[in-house]
PDB file of C-alpha atoms in Angstrom:
ATOM      1  CA  MET A   1       0.096   0.003   0.031  1.00  0.00           C
ATOM      2  CA  TYR A   2       3.231   2.069  -0.620  1.00  0.00           C
ATOM      3  CA  GLU A   3       3.567   2.927   3.304  1.00  0.00           C
ATOM      4  CA  ASP A   4       7.324   3.727   2.506  1.00  0.00           C
ATOM      5  CA  ARG A   5       6.499   6.512   0.061  1.00  0.00           C
ATOM      6  CA  CYS A   6       4.161   8.475   2.404  1.00  0.00           C
ATOM      7  CA  GLN A   7       5.336  11.878   3.240  1.00  0.00           C
ATOM      8  CA  VAL A   8       3.029  12.231   6.263  1.00  0.00           C
ATOM      9  CA  ARG A   9       5.136  12.003   9.583  1.00  0.00           C
ATOM     10  CA  THR A  10       3.798  14.501  12.102  1.00  0.00           C
ATOM     11  CA  GLY A  11       0.870  15.031  14.219  1.00  0.00           C
ATOM     12  CA  ALA A  12      -2.080  12.333  14.283  1.00  0.00           C
ATOM     13  CA  ALA A  13      -1.858  11.655  10.428  1.00  0.00           C
ATOM     14  CA  PRO A  14       0.426   8.378  10.624  1.00  0.00           C
ATOM     15  CA  GLU A  15      -1.880   7.043  13.285  1.00  0.00           C
ATOM     16  CA  ALA A  16      -4.962   7.786  10.871  1.00  0.00           C
ATOM     17  CA  PHE A  17      -3.137   6.141   7.833  1.00  0.00           C
ATOM     18  CA  ALA A  18      -2.412   3.016   9.875  1.00  0.00           C
ATOM     19  CA  ALA A  19      -6.149   2.779  10.931  1.00  0.00           C
ATOM     20  CA  CYS A  20      -7.240   3.251   7.441  1.00  0.00           C
ATOM     21  CA  ARG A  21      -4.826   0.681   6.160  1.00  0.00           C
ATOM     22  CA  ASN A  22      -5.987  -1.727   8.907  1.00  0.00           C
ATOM     23  CA  LEU A  23      -9.607  -1.112   8.232  1.00  0.00           C
ATOM     24  CA  ALA A  24      -9.047  -1.939   4.338  1.00  0.00           C
ATOM     25  CA  LEU A  25      -7.185  -5.072   5.222  1.00  0.00           C
ATOM     26  CA  THR A  26      -9.844  -6.227   7.441  1.00  0.00           C
ATOM     27  CA  LEU A  27     -12.780  -5.582   4.902  1.00  0.00           C
ATOM     28  CA  LEU A  28     -10.685  -7.614   2.377  1.00  0.00           C
ATOM     29  CA  ARG A  29     -10.409 -10.408   4.686  1.00  0.00           C
ATOM     30  CA  ARG A  30     -13.976 -10.308   5.663  1.00  0.00           C
ATOM     31  CA  ALA A  31     -14.902 -10.593   2.131  1.00  0.00           C
ATOM     32  CA  GLY A  32     -13.146 -13.812   1.797  1.00  0.00           C
ATOM     33  CA  HIS A  33      -9.983 -12.617  -0.185  1.00  0.00           C
ATOM     34  CA  ASP A  34      -7.032 -14.693   0.763  1.00  0.00           C
ATOM     35  CA  ASN A  35      -4.484 -12.903  -1.522  1.00  0.00           C
ATOM     36  CA  ILE A  36      -4.540  -9.472  -0.446  1.00  0.00           C
ATOM     37  CA  ALA A  37      -2.319  -8.135  -2.979  1.00  0.00           C
ATOM     38  CA  ALA A  38      -4.710  -9.593  -5.754  1.00  0.00           C
ATOM     39  CA  ALA A  39      -7.581  -7.978  -4.069  1.00  0.00           C
ATOM     40  CA  LEU A  40      -5.931  -4.650  -3.887  1.00  0.00           C
ATOM     41  CA  ARG A  41      -4.997  -4.703  -7.583  1.00  0.00           C
ATOM     42  CA  THR A  42      -8.569  -5.745  -8.458  1.00  0.00           C
ATOM     43  CA  TYR A  43     -10.315  -2.918  -6.411  1.00  0.00           C
ATOM     44  CA  ALA A  44      -7.701  -0.340  -7.580  1.00  0.00           C
ATOM     45  CA  GLY A  45      -8.967  -1.069 -11.115  1.00  0.00           C
ATOM     46  CA  CYS A  46     -12.883  -0.976  -9.872  1.00  0.00           C
ATOM     47  CA  PRO A  47     -13.391   1.893  -7.669  1.00  0.00           C
ATOM     48  CA  ARG A  48     -17.300   1.470  -7.457  1.00  0.00           C
ATOM     49  CA  ASP A  49     -16.739  -2.080  -6.230  1.00  0.00           C
ATOM     50  CA  ALA A  50     -14.240  -0.992  -3.711  1.00  0.00           C
ATOM     51  CA  VAL A  51     -16.738   1.680  -2.422  1.00  0.00           C
ATOM     52  CA  ARG A  52     -19.487  -1.312  -2.191  1.00  0.00           C
ATOM     53  CA  LEU A  53     -17.031  -3.282  -0.250  1.00  0.00           C
ATOM     54  CA  VAL A  54     -16.549  -0.400   2.193  1.00  0.00           C
ATOM     55  CA  LEU A  55     -20.554   0.312   2.583  1.00  0.00           C
ATOM     56  CA  SER A  56     -21.000  -3.480   3.125  1.00  0.00           C
ATOM     57  CA  GLY A  57     -18.687  -3.593   5.785  1.00  0.00           C
ATOM     58  CA  GLY A  58     -16.829  -6.456   3.844  1.00  0.00           C
ATOM     59  CA  ILE A  59     -19.971  -8.780   4.061  1.00  0.00           C
ATOM     60  CA  THR A  60     -20.784 -10.058   0.722  1.00  0.00           C
TER      61      THR A  60
END
């Protein structure tokens, strides 16, 4: 998820980014994805499906 490229290093932002990353991983796991890297690539190309995943709470 390109954590090493992130320029945010002060305040509460790093913690907020970590929380968002953890939420994304949890939603993908709850949706039944075993290969997280492949799922990230899939949803990167289908933003509408990614929004549906977030709104469903990972329950498909």
